[in-house]
PDB file of C-alpha atoms and ligand atoms in Angstrom:
ATOM      1  CA  MET A   1       0.279  -0.181   0.241  1.00 96.00           C
ATOM      2  CA  LYS A   2       1.512   3.422  -0.973  1.00 98.00           C
ATOM      3  CA  GLN A   3       2.146   5.780   1.873  1.00 98.00           C
ATOM      4  CA  ALA A   4       0.896   9.332   2.100  1.00 99.00           C
ATOM      5  CA  LEU A   5       2.300  11.668   4.836  1.00 99.00           C
ATOM      6  CA  ILE A   6      -0.009  14.839   5.259  1.00 99.00           C
ATOM      7  CA  THR A   7       1.419  17.822   7.042  1.00 99.00           C
ATOM      8  CA  GLY A   8      -0.635  20.463   9.506  1.00 98.00           C
ATOM      9  CA  ALA A   9      -4.433  17.580   8.245  1.00 99.00           C
ATOM     10  CA  THR A  10      -5.870  18.885  11.048  1.00 98.00           C
ATOM     11  CA  SER A  11      -7.741  21.393   9.220  1.00 98.00           C
ATOM     12  CA  GLY A  12      -8.998  23.027   6.143  1.00 98.00           C
ATOM     13  CA  ILE A  13      -6.436  21.647   2.614  1.00 99.00           C
ATOM     14  CA  GLY A  14      -4.075  19.718   4.765  1.00 99.00           C
ATOM     15  CA  ARG A  15      -7.402  17.244   6.140  1.00 99.00           C
ATOM     16  CA  ALA A  16      -8.865  16.869   2.307  1.00 99.00           C
ATOM     17  CA  THR A  17      -6.002  16.366   1.145  1.00 99.00           C
ATOM     18  CA  ALA A  18      -5.859  13.623   3.396  1.00 99.00           C
ATOM     19  CA  LEU A  19      -9.346  11.774   2.807  1.00 98.00           C
ATOM     20  CA  ARG A  20      -8.895  12.443  -0.601  1.00 98.00           C
ATOM     21  CA  LEU A  21      -5.789  10.162  -0.905  1.00 98.00           C
ATOM     22  CA  ALA A  22      -6.608   7.876   1.787  1.00 98.00           C
ATOM     23  CA  ARG A  23     -10.116   7.480  -0.528  1.00 98.00           C
ATOM     24  CA  GLU A  24      -6.911   7.252  -3.370  1.00 98.00           C
ATOM     25  CA  GLY A  25      -5.748   4.101  -1.449  1.00 98.00           C
ATOM     26  CA  TYR A  26      -2.998   5.684   0.046  1.00 98.00           C
ATOM     27  CA  ALA A  27      -2.388   5.039   4.598  1.00 98.00           C
ATOM     28  CA  ILE A  28      -1.820   7.871   5.575  1.00 99.00           C
ATOM     29  CA  THR A  29      -0.327   9.705   8.285  1.00 98.00           C
ATOM     30  CA  ALA A  30      -1.476  13.127   9.234  1.00 99.00           C
ATOM     31  CA  THR A  31       0.662  16.097  10.854  1.00 99.00           C
ATOM     32  CA  GLY A  32      -0.011  18.233  12.922  1.00 98.00           C
ATOM     33  CA  ARG A  33      -0.721  20.049  16.907  1.00 98.00           C
ATOM     34  CA  ARG A  34      -4.292  19.475  17.601  1.00 98.00           C
ATOM     35  CA  ALA A  35      -4.050  15.907  19.064  1.00 98.00           C
ATOM     36  CA  GLU A  36      -8.106  15.585  19.099  1.00 98.00           C
ATOM     37  CA  ARG A  37      -7.848  17.240  15.195  1.00 98.00           C
ATOM     38  CA  LEU A  38      -5.562  14.139  14.085  1.00 98.00           C
ATOM     39  CA  GLU A  39      -7.578  11.323  16.054  1.00 98.00           C
ATOM     40  CA  ALA A  40     -11.410  12.586  14.929  1.00 98.00           C
ATOM     41  CA  LEU A  41      -9.757  12.948  11.429  1.00 98.00           C
ATOM     42  CA  ARG A  42      -8.354   9.324  12.178  1.00 98.00           C
ATOM     43  CA  ARG A  43     -11.409   7.326  12.848  1.00 98.00           C
ATOM     44  CA  GLU A  44     -13.260   9.179  10.320  1.00 98.00           C
ATOM     45  CA  ILE A  45     -10.816   7.618   7.857  1.00 98.00           C
ATOM     46  CA  GLU A  46     -10.914   3.986   9.520  1.00 98.00           C
ATOM     47  CA  ALA A  47     -14.617   4.104   9.849  1.00 98.00           C
ATOM     48  CA  ALA A  48     -14.815   4.761   5.517  1.00 98.00           C
ATOM     49  CA  GLY A  49     -12.119   1.871   5.370  1.00 98.00           C
ATOM     50  CA  GLY A  50      -9.061   3.670   4.355  1.00 98.00           C
ATOM     51  CA  HIS A  51      -5.918   3.375   6.774  1.00 98.00           C
ATOM     52  CA  CYS A  52      -4.205   6.362   8.776  1.00 98.00           C
ATOM     53  CA  THR A  53      -1.735   7.070  11.169  1.00 98.00           C
ATOM     54  CA  THR A  54      -1.554  10.268  13.354  1.00 98.00           C
ATOM     55  CA  LEU A  55       2.256  11.648  14.903  1.00 98.00           C
ATOM     56  CA  CYS A  56       1.011  15.243  16.675  1.00 98.00           C
ATOM     57  CA  PHE A  57       3.676  17.621  16.951  1.00 98.00           C
ATOM     58  CA  ASP A  58       5.633  21.322  15.807  1.00 99.00           C
ATOM     59  CA  VAL A  59       7.237  21.524  12.114  1.00 99.00           C
ATOM     60  CA  ARG A  60       9.410  24.635  14.291  1.00 98.00           C
ATOM     61  CA  SER A  61      11.128  22.381  15.738  1.00 98.00           C
ATOM     62  CA  GLU A  62      13.676  20.945  13.937  1.00 98.00           C
ATOM     63  CA  GLU A  63      13.944  17.835  17.149  1.00 98.00           C
ATOM     64  CA  GLU A  64       9.757  17.242  17.648  1.00 98.00           C
ATOM     65  CA  VAL A  65      10.317  16.263  13.495  1.00 99.00           C
ATOM     66  CA  ARG A  66      12.560  13.907  13.284  1.00 98.00           C
ATOM     67  CA  ARG A  67      12.175  12.166  16.641  1.00 98.00           C
ATOM     68  CA  ALA A  68       8.437  11.315  14.366  1.00 98.00           C
ATOM     69  CA  LEU A  69      10.507  11.655  10.913  1.00 98.00           C
ATOM     70  CA  GLU A  70      12.638   9.195  11.345  1.00 98.00           C
ATOM     71  CA  PRO A  71      11.398   6.132  12.257  1.00 98.00           C
ATOM     72  CA  ILE A  72       8.954   5.534   9.076  1.00 98.00           C
ATOM     73  CA  GLU A  73      10.006   2.975   7.176  1.00 97.00           C
ATOM     74  CA  THR A  74       8.236   4.316   3.684  1.00 97.00           C
ATOM     75  CA  ILE A  75       6.925   6.842   2.463  1.00 98.00           C
ATOM     76  CA  ASP A  76       5.700   7.024  -0.993  1.00 98.00           C
ATOM     77  CA  LEU A  77       3.882  11.037  -1.280  1.00 99.00           C
ATOM     78  CA  LEU A  78       4.750  13.911   1.150  1.00 99.00           C
ATOM     79  CA  VAL A  79       2.563  17.067   1.334  1.00 99.00           C
ATOM     80  CA  ASN A  80       3.978  19.461   3.046  1.00 99.00           C
ATOM     81  CA  ASN A  81       1.061  21.831   2.958  1.00 99.00           C
ATOM     82  CA  ALA A  82       1.176  23.075   7.557  1.00 99.00           C
ATOM     83  CA  GLY A  83       1.563  26.702   7.547  1.00 99.00           C
ATOM     84  CA  LEU A  84      -0.464  30.261   8.557  1.00 99.00           C
ATOM     85  CA  ALA A  85       0.047  33.336   7.081  1.00 98.00           C
ATOM     86  CA  ALA A  86      -0.095  36.014  10.254  1.00 98.00           C
ATOM     87  CA  GLY A  87      -1.287  39.564  11.216  1.00 98.00           C
ATOM     88  CA  LEU A  88      -2.057  41.949   7.678  1.00 98.00           C
ATOM     89  CA  GLU A  89      -0.298  45.585   8.229  1.00 97.00           C
ATOM     90  CA  HIS A  90       2.536  47.329   6.740  1.00 98.00           C
ATOM     91  CA  ILE A  91       5.903  46.791   7.976  1.00 98.00           C
ATOM     92  CA  ASP A  92       6.615  49.234  10.301  1.00 98.00           C
ATOM     93  CA  CYS A  93       3.596  47.583  11.989  1.00 97.00           C
ATOM     94  CA  GLY A  94       4.365  44.120  12.146  1.00 98.00           C
ATOM     95  CA  ASP A  95       4.248  41.972  15.323  1.00 98.00           C
ATOM     96  CA  THR A  96       8.125  40.225  15.158  1.00 98.00           C
ATOM     97  CA  ARG A  97       5.882  37.750  16.607  1.00 98.00           C
ATOM     98  CA  ASP A  98       4.433  36.717  13.230  1.00 98.00           C
ATOM     99  CA  TRP A  99       7.131  37.396  10.970  1.00 98.00           C
ATOM    100  CA  ASP A 100       8.722  34.629  12.664  1.00 98.00           C
ATOM    101  CA  ALA A 101       6.016  31.957  12.978  1.00 98.00           C
ATOM    102  CA  MET A 102       5.304  32.473   9.881  1.00 99.00           C
ATOM    103  CA  ILE A 103       8.700  32.579   8.284  1.00 99.00           C
ATOM    104  CA  ASP A 104       9.937  29.496  11.759  1.00 99.00           C
ATOM    105  CA  THR A 105       6.810  27.353  10.391  1.00 99.00           C
ATOM    106  CA  ASN A 106       6.367  28.180   5.838  1.00 99.00           C
ATOM    107  CA  VAL A 107      10.339  27.950   5.128  1.00 99.00           C
ATOM    108  CA  LYS A 108      12.238  26.683   8.065  1.00 99.00           C
ATOM    109  CA  GLY A 109       8.856  23.803   9.128  1.00 99.00           C
ATOM    110  CA  LEU A 110       8.682  22.336   4.891  1.00 99.00           C
ATOM    111  CA  LEU A 111      12.649  21.725   5.372  1.00 99.00           C
ATOM    112  CA  TYR A 112      13.019  20.030   8.438  1.00 99.00           C
ATOM    113  CA  VAL A 113      10.253  18.018   7.297  1.00 99.00           C
ATOM    114  CA  THR A 114      11.679  17.680   3.518  1.00 99.00           C
ATOM    115  CA  ARG A 115      14.973  16.666   5.548  1.00 98.00           C
ATOM    116  CA  VAL A 116      14.182  14.122   6.512  1.00 98.00           C
ATOM    117  CA  VAL A 117      11.542  12.098   4.355  1.00 98.00           C
ATOM    118  CA  SER A 118      13.810  13.365   0.377  1.00 98.00           C
ATOM    119  CA  ALA A 119      16.201  11.217   2.386  1.00 98.00           C
ATOM    120  CA  LYS A 120      14.606   7.842   2.309  1.00 98.00           C
ATOM    121  CA  MET A 121      12.571   8.740  -0.803  1.00 98.00           C
ATOM    122  CA  VAL A 122      16.828   8.871  -2.099  1.00 98.00           C
ATOM    123  CA  ALA A 123      17.552   5.371  -0.243  1.00 98.00           C
ATOM    124  CA  ALA A 124      14.145   4.067  -1.981  1.00 98.00           C
ATOM    125  CA  GLY A 125      14.085   5.339  -5.828  1.00 97.00           C
ATOM    126  CA  HIS A 126      11.205   6.991  -6.032  1.00 98.00           C
ATOM    127  CA  GLY A 127       8.585   9.614  -4.161  1.00 98.00           C
ATOM    128  CA  HIS A 128       6.377  12.956  -4.824  1.00 98.00           C
ATOM    129  CA  ILE A 129       7.031  15.410  -3.408  1.00 99.00           C
ATOM    130  CA  PHE A 130       3.652  18.624  -2.987  1.00 99.00           C
ATOM    131  CA  ASN A 131       4.841  21.789  -1.181  1.00 99.00           C
ATOM    132  CA  ILE A 132       2.104  24.026  -1.606  1.00 99.00           C
ATOM    133  CA  GLY A 133       3.073  27.394  -1.715  1.00 99.00           C
ATOM    134  CA  SER A 134       0.777  30.726  -3.309  1.00 98.00           C
ATOM    135  CA  ILE A 135      -0.471  32.699  -5.327  1.00 98.00           C
ATOM    136  CA  ALA A 136       1.494  34.879  -2.074  1.00 98.00           C
ATOM    137  CA  GLY A 137       4.476  33.386  -3.798  1.00 98.00           C
ATOM    138  CA  THR A 138       4.939  35.723  -6.585  1.00 98.00           C
ATOM    139  CA  GLU A 139       2.674  38.204  -6.156  1.00 98.00           C
ATOM    140  CA  PRO A 140       4.110  40.210  -3.097  1.00 98.00           C
ATOM    141  CA  TYR A 141       0.818  42.475  -1.636  1.00 98.00           C
ATOM    142  CA  GLU A 142       0.946  45.395   0.098  1.00 98.00           C
ATOM    143  CA  ASN A 143       0.268  44.660   3.693  1.00 98.00           C
ATOM    144  CA  GLY A 144       2.022  40.824   3.722  1.00 98.00           C
ATOM    145  CA  ALA A 145       5.508  41.103   3.768  1.00 98.00           C
ATOM    146  CA  VAL A 146       6.708  38.359   5.389  1.00 98.00           C
ATOM    147  CA  TYR A 147       3.838  35.926   4.042  1.00 98.00           C
ATOM    148  CA  CYS A 148       4.545  37.015   0.453  1.00 98.00           C
ATOM    149  CA  ALA A 149       7.781  36.604   1.606  1.00 99.00           C
ATOM    150  CA  SER A 150       7.678  33.244   3.023  1.00 99.00           C
ATOM    151  CA  LYS A 151       5.710  31.791  -0.378  1.00 99.00           C
ATOM    152  CA  HIS A 152       8.724  33.628  -2.077  1.00 99.00           C
ATOM    153  CA  ALA A 153      11.110  31.205  -0.459  1.00 99.00           C
ATOM    154  CA  VAL A 154       8.661  28.035  -0.683  1.00 99.00           C
ATOM    155  CA  HIS A 155       8.573  28.873  -4.605  1.00 99.00           C
ATOM    156  CA  ALA A 156      12.330  28.692  -5.201  1.00 99.00           C
ATOM    157  CA  ILE A 157      13.074  26.361  -2.455  1.00 99.00           C
ATOM    158  CA  SER A 158      10.470  24.145  -4.666  1.00 99.00           C
ATOM    159  CA  GLN A 159      12.202  24.617  -7.862  1.00 98.00           C
ATOM    160  CA  ALA A 160      15.812  24.855  -6.198  1.00 98.00           C
ATOM    161  CA  MET A 161      14.592  20.794  -5.159  1.00 98.00           C
ATOM    162  CA  ARG A 162      12.729  19.403  -8.067  1.00 98.00           C
ATOM    163  CA  ALA A 163      16.763  19.852  -9.842  1.00 98.00           C
ATOM    164  CA  ASP A 164      18.584  18.107  -6.355  1.00 98.00           C
ATOM    165  CA  LEU A 165      16.297  14.684  -6.727  1.00 98.00           C
ATOM    166  CA  LEU A 166      16.026  14.312 -10.681  1.00 98.00           C
ATOM    167  CA  ALA A 167      18.176  12.194 -10.582  1.00 98.00           C
ATOM    168  CA  ALA A 168      16.993   9.571  -8.039  1.00 98.00           C
ATOM    169  CA  GLY A 169      13.341   9.977 -10.002  1.00 97.00           C
ATOM    170  CA  ILE A 170      11.496  11.996  -7.336  1.00 98.00           C
ATOM    171  CA  LYS A 171       8.942  13.991  -8.843  1.00 98.00           C
ATOM    172  CA  VAL A 172       8.074  17.545  -6.938  1.00 99.00           C
ATOM    173  CA  THR A 173       5.179  19.182  -8.058  1.00 99.00           C
ATOM    174  CA  GLU A 174       4.185  22.956  -5.492  1.00 99.00           C
ATOM    175  CA  ILE A 175       0.641  23.871  -5.789  1.00 99.00           C
ATOM    176  CA  ARG A 176       0.211  27.204  -5.764  1.00 98.00           C
ATOM    177  CA  PRO A 177      -3.803  28.240  -4.762  1.00 98.00           C
ATOM    178  CA  GLY A 178      -5.572  32.105  -4.213  1.00 98.00           C
ATOM    179  CA  MET A 179      -8.246  32.154  -2.115  1.00 98.00           C
ATOM    180  CA  VAL A 180      -9.952  29.256  -0.357  1.00 98.00           C
ATOM    181  CA  GLU A 181     -11.971  28.517   2.469  1.00 98.00           C
ATOM    182  CA  THR A 182     -10.281  27.078   5.336  1.00 98.00           C
ATOM    183  CA  GLU A 183      -9.138  28.784   8.439  1.00 98.00           C
ATOM    184  CA  PHE A 184      -6.646  30.254   7.294  1.00 98.00           C
ATOM    185  CA  SER A 185      -8.005  33.799   7.264  1.00 98.00           C
ATOM    186  CA  VAL A 186      -9.538  33.377  11.179  1.00 98.00           C
ATOM    187  CA  VAL A 187      -5.812  32.918  11.598  1.00 98.00           C
ATOM    188  CA  ARG A 188      -4.201  35.863   9.982  1.00 98.00           C
ATOM    189  CA  PHE A 189      -6.391  37.549  11.380  1.00 98.00           C
ATOM    190  CA  HIS A 190      -5.778  35.857  15.050  1.00 98.00           C
ATOM    191  CA  GLY A 191      -9.463  34.958  15.993  1.00 98.00           C
ATOM    192  CA  ASP A 192     -11.194  38.013  14.769  1.00 98.00           C
ATOM    193  CA  ARG A 193     -13.753  36.048  12.272  1.00 98.00           C
ATOM    194  CA  ALA A 194     -15.018  38.488  11.141  1.00 98.00           C
ATOM    195  CA  ALA A 195     -12.242  40.370   9.736  1.00 98.00           C
ATOM    196  CA  ALA A 196     -11.486  36.771   8.140  1.00 98.00           C
ATOM    197  CA  ASP A 197     -15.736  36.269   6.909  1.00 97.00           C
ATOM    198  CA  ARG A 198     -14.550  39.899   4.960  1.00 97.00           C
ATOM    199  CA  VAL A 199     -11.954  37.580   2.868  1.00 97.00           C
ATOM    200  CA  TYR A 200     -14.682  36.308   1.007  1.00 97.00           C
ATOM    201  CA  GLU A 201     -17.097  38.852   0.816  1.00 97.00           C
ATOM    202  CA  GLY A 202     -19.084  38.146  -2.278  1.00 98.00           C
ATOM    203  CA  VAL A 203     -16.922  35.782  -3.800  1.00 97.00           C
ATOM    204  CA  GLU A 204     -17.158  31.590  -4.405  1.00 98.00           C
ATOM    205  CA  PRO A 205     -13.549  30.793  -2.591  1.00 98.00           C
ATOM    206  CA  LEU A 206     -11.939  27.496  -3.637  1.00 98.00           C
ATOM    207  CA  THR A 207     -12.695  24.493  -0.796  1.00 98.00           C
ATOM    208  CA  GLY A 208     -10.080  21.945   0.790  1.00 98.00           C
ATOM    209  CA  ASP A 209     -10.698  19.689  -0.914  1.00 98.00           C
ATOM    210  CA  ASP A 210     -10.974  22.108  -4.312  1.00 98.00           C
ATOM    211  CA  ILE A 211      -7.107  21.696  -3.743  1.00 99.00           C
ATOM    212  CA  ALA A 212      -6.938  18.230  -3.076  1.00 99.00           C
ATOM    213  CA  GLU A 213      -8.561  17.495  -6.513  1.00 98.00           C
ATOM    214  CA  ALA A 214      -5.697  18.713  -7.984  1.00 98.00           C
ATOM    215  CA  ILE A 215      -3.257  17.217  -5.353  1.00 99.00           C
ATOM    216  CA  ALA A 216      -5.268  13.764  -6.146  1.00 98.00           C
ATOM    217  CA  TRP A 217      -4.831  14.585 -10.025  1.00 98.00           C
ATOM    218  CA  ALA A 218      -1.542  15.251 -10.708  1.00 98.00           C
ATOM    219  CA  ALA A 219      -0.022  11.279  -8.300  1.00 98.00           C
ATOM    220  CA  GLN A 220      -2.067   9.512 -10.528  1.00 98.00           C
ATOM    221  CA  LEU A 221      -0.290  10.522 -13.733  1.00 98.00           C
ATOM    222  CA  PRO A 222       2.264   8.788 -15.329  1.00 98.00           C
ATOM    223  CA  ALA A 223       5.478   8.314 -13.790  1.00 97.00           C
ATOM    224  CA  HIS A 224       7.629   9.817 -16.922  1.00 98.00           C
ATOM    225  CA  MET A 225       4.804  12.865 -16.012  1.00 98.00           C
ATOM    226  CA  ASN A 226       4.904  15.593 -13.460  1.00 98.00           C
ATOM    227  CA  VAL A 227       3.739  18.570 -13.155  1.00 98.00           C
ATOM    228  CA  ASN A 228       6.009  21.684 -11.961  1.00 98.00           C
ATOM    229  CA  ASP A 229       3.566  24.083 -10.821  1.00 98.00           C
ATOM    230  CA  MET A 230      -0.329  25.168 -10.660  1.00 98.00           C
ATOM    231  CA  VAL A 231      -1.749  28.259 -10.181  1.00 98.00           C
ATOM    232  CA  LEU A 232      -5.021  27.849  -8.866  1.00 98.00           C
ATOM    233  CA  MET A 233      -8.043  30.831  -8.311  1.00 98.00           C
ATOM    234  CA  PRO A 234     -11.061  30.787  -7.977  1.00 98.00           C
ATOM    235  CA  ALA A 235     -13.486  31.856 -11.069  1.00 98.00           C
ATOM    236  CA  GLN A 236     -13.660  35.583  -9.945  1.00 98.00           C
ATOM    237  CA  GLN A 237      -9.942  35.848  -8.620  1.00 98.00           C
ATOM    238  CA  ALA A 238      -7.144  36.524 -11.556  1.00 98.00           C
ATOM    239  CA  GLY A 239      -4.569  37.391  -9.223  1.00 97.00           C
ATOM    240  CA  ALA A 240      -3.883  38.408  -5.956  1.00 96.00           C
ATOM    241  CA  TYR A 241      -5.216  42.670  -7.086  1.00 96.00           C
ATOM    242  CA  TYR A 242      -8.176  41.621  -8.233  1.00 97.00           C
ATOM    243  CA  THR A 243     -10.906  40.105  -7.706  1.00 97.00           C
ATOM    244  CA  CYS A 244     -14.025  40.735  -9.011  1.00 98.00           C
ATOM    245  CA  ARG A 245     -16.939  40.367  -6.444  1.00 97.00           C
ATOM    246  CA  LYS A 246     -20.628  40.535  -6.448  1.00 95.00           C
ATOM    247  CA  LYS A 247     -22.919  42.329  -4.709  1.00 85.00           C
TER     248      LYS A 247
HETATM  249  P1  NDP B   1      -5.996  26.403   7.779  1.00 78.19           P
HETATM  250  O1  NDP B   1      -5.561  27.951   8.529  1.00 78.19           O
HETATM  251  O2  NDP B   1      -7.279  25.497   7.475  1.00 78.19           O
HETATM  252  O3  NDP B   1      -4.902  25.440   8.109  1.00 78.19           O
HETATM  253  C1  NDP B   1      -4.016  25.217   7.983  1.00 78.19           C
HETATM  254  C2  NDP B   1      -2.435  23.728   8.937  1.00 78.19           C
HETATM  255  O4  NDP B   1      -1.770  23.988   8.789  1.00 78.19           O
HETATM  256  C3  NDP B   1      -3.113  23.878  10.322  1.00 78.19           C
HETATM  257  O5  NDP B   1      -3.397  21.873   9.891  1.00 78.19           O
HETATM  258  C4  NDP B   1      -2.655  23.606  11.294  1.00 78.19           C
HETATM  259  O6  NDP B   1      -2.557  22.390  12.098  1.00 78.19           O
HETATM  260  C5  NDP B   1      -1.270  23.413  10.429  1.00 78.19           C
HETATM  261  N1  NDP B   1       0.433  24.420  11.068  1.00 78.19           N
HETATM  262  C6  NDP B   1      -0.032  25.811  11.081  1.00 78.19           C
HETATM  263  N2  NDP B   1       1.385  26.108  12.166  1.00 78.19           N
HETATM  264  C7  NDP B   1       2.062  24.787  12.020  1.00 78.19           C
HETATM  265  C8  NDP B   1       2.864  24.209  12.998  1.00 78.19           C
HETATM  266  N3  NDP B   1       4.084  24.861  13.688  1.00 78.19           N
HETATM  267  N4  NDP B   1       3.638  22.481  13.102  1.00 78.19           N
HETATM  268  C9  NDP B   1       2.495  21.588  13.142  1.00 78.19           C
HETATM  269  N5  NDP B   1       1.818  22.072  12.215  1.00 78.19           N
HETATM  270  C10 NDP B   1       0.986  22.984  11.560  1.00 78.19           C
HETATM  271  O7  NDP B   1      -5.187  26.459   6.792  1.00 78.19           O
HETATM  272  P2  NDP B   1      -4.933  26.215   4.915  1.00 78.19           P
HETATM  273  O8  NDP B   1      -5.617  24.563   5.023  1.00 78.19           O
HETATM  274  O9  NDP B   1      -5.280  27.226   4.449  1.00 78.19           O
HETATM  275  O10 NDP B   1      -3.634  26.457   4.841  1.00 78.19           O
HETATM  276  C11 NDP B   1      -2.400  25.265   4.607  1.00 78.19           C
HETATM  277  C12 NDP B   1      -1.361  25.382   3.608  1.00 78.19           C
HETATM  278  O11 NDP B   1      -2.332  25.852   2.534  1.00 78.19           O
HETATM  279  C13 NDP B   1      -0.444  26.858   4.353  1.00 78.19           C
HETATM  280  O12 NDP B   1       0.010  26.509   3.717  1.00 78.19           O
HETATM  281  C14 NDP B   1      -0.983  28.596   3.284  1.00 78.19           C
HETATM  282  O13 NDP B   1      -0.270  29.197   3.075  1.00 78.19           O
HETATM  283  C15 NDP B   1      -1.717  27.438   2.126  1.00 78.19           C
HETATM  284  N6  NDP B   1      -2.755  28.718   1.269  1.00 78.19           N
HETATM  285  C16 NDP B   1      -4.077  28.862   1.904  1.00 78.19           C
HETATM  286  C17 NDP B   1      -4.324  29.404   1.081  1.00 78.19           C
HETATM  287  C18 NDP B   1      -5.779  29.868   1.200  1.00 78.19           C
HETATM  288  O14 NDP B   1      -6.429  31.105   0.752  1.00 78.19           O
HETATM  289  N7  NDP B   1      -6.325  29.336   2.709  1.00 78.19           N
HETATM  290  C19 NDP B   1      -3.551  29.914  -0.220  1.00 78.19           C
HETATM  291  C20 NDP B   1      -2.391  29.543  -0.862  1.00 78.19           C
HETATM  292  C21 NDP B   1      -1.714  28.538   0.032  1.00 78.19           C
HETATM  293  P3  NDP B   1      -2.200  22.255  13.643  1.00 78.19           P
HETATM  294  O15 NDP B   1      -2.418  24.508  13.981  1.00 78.19           O
HETATM  295  O16 NDP B   1      -2.525  21.138  14.076  1.00 78.19           O
HETATM  296  O17 NDP B   1      -1.157  22.488  14.368  1.00 78.19           O
HETATM  297  C1  8X3 B   2      -3.486  32.409   0.733  1.00 78.19           C
HETATM  298  C2  8X3 B   2      -3.578  33.246  -0.448  1.00 78.19           C
HETATM  299  O1  8X3 B   2      -3.432  35.845  -1.709  1.00 78.19           O
HETATM  300  O2  8X3 B   2      -4.942  35.405   1.008  1.00 78.19           O
HETATM  301  O3  8X3 B   2      -1.833  32.099   0.385  1.00 78.19           O
HETATM  302  O4  8X3 B   2      -1.929  35.617  -0.063  1.00 78.19           O
HETATM  303  S1  8X3 B   2      -3.663  35.115   0.439  1.00 78.19           S
END
């Protein structure tokens, strides 16, 4: 049975991807910091006849990442999804704790997980790594300097690791969504649900299931074919600066 490891599977895109890949026949290793949610996901997958193991750790801690992931024997597919935006303000007003959280999670956490898993894939001679980037990875916008910088880093890392892992036969796919309604905006606005809801006003955003659909499609392509980079947006969005809202 093929093994898929998904970081940030307690919510949003990660949770939807875990459920979808389980339906595609993967045994799932679901990770995140919220143990109760991981347990609920495990029960849901197993009730539907799938297989799920959970690992509760913080991707910001290299030690926790190594302790959790080193013992895993085989990982065929990795989804580097755990991430967040924290805050939305001009650079002169930013909270440096938010900046640390974004850089430590979105960039360093992704690197810590990739370091362990890619070595296993190289030893096995196969594997597929999905990095969840963002349109913020190529379109920097006002109030988003550090989040955009973190996703620019994911974009650069994805391209470079694709080259690094080419000879080992490991595919690297970057998925770069626009607006997806998850807990993302509630987290960005530090729990202010009204501010989060305004982000999606007049728009039908993408859902976690939409992103999971793209990952499941790219994962089942023939061995000779890879999607390097996939940009997905709601039909009402044309980029970070252009959204057509219905009144
Ligand atoms: P959610 O807030 O719904 O989910 C984020 C997930 O990341 C949670 O499962 C959370 O789990 C996990 N996570 C956050 N910090 C850590 C950490 N330190 N250690 C381990 N896990 C962590 O948001 P999304 O599903 O929208 O976000 C998933 C990814 O998609 C992110 O990388 C985000 O940047 C990206 N993205 C989102 C877009 C959107 O519009 N929603 C658009 C483009 C990209 P827990 O809290 O349990 O640890
Ligand atoms: C999430 C999309 O436009 O809010 O990465 O940055 S955006």
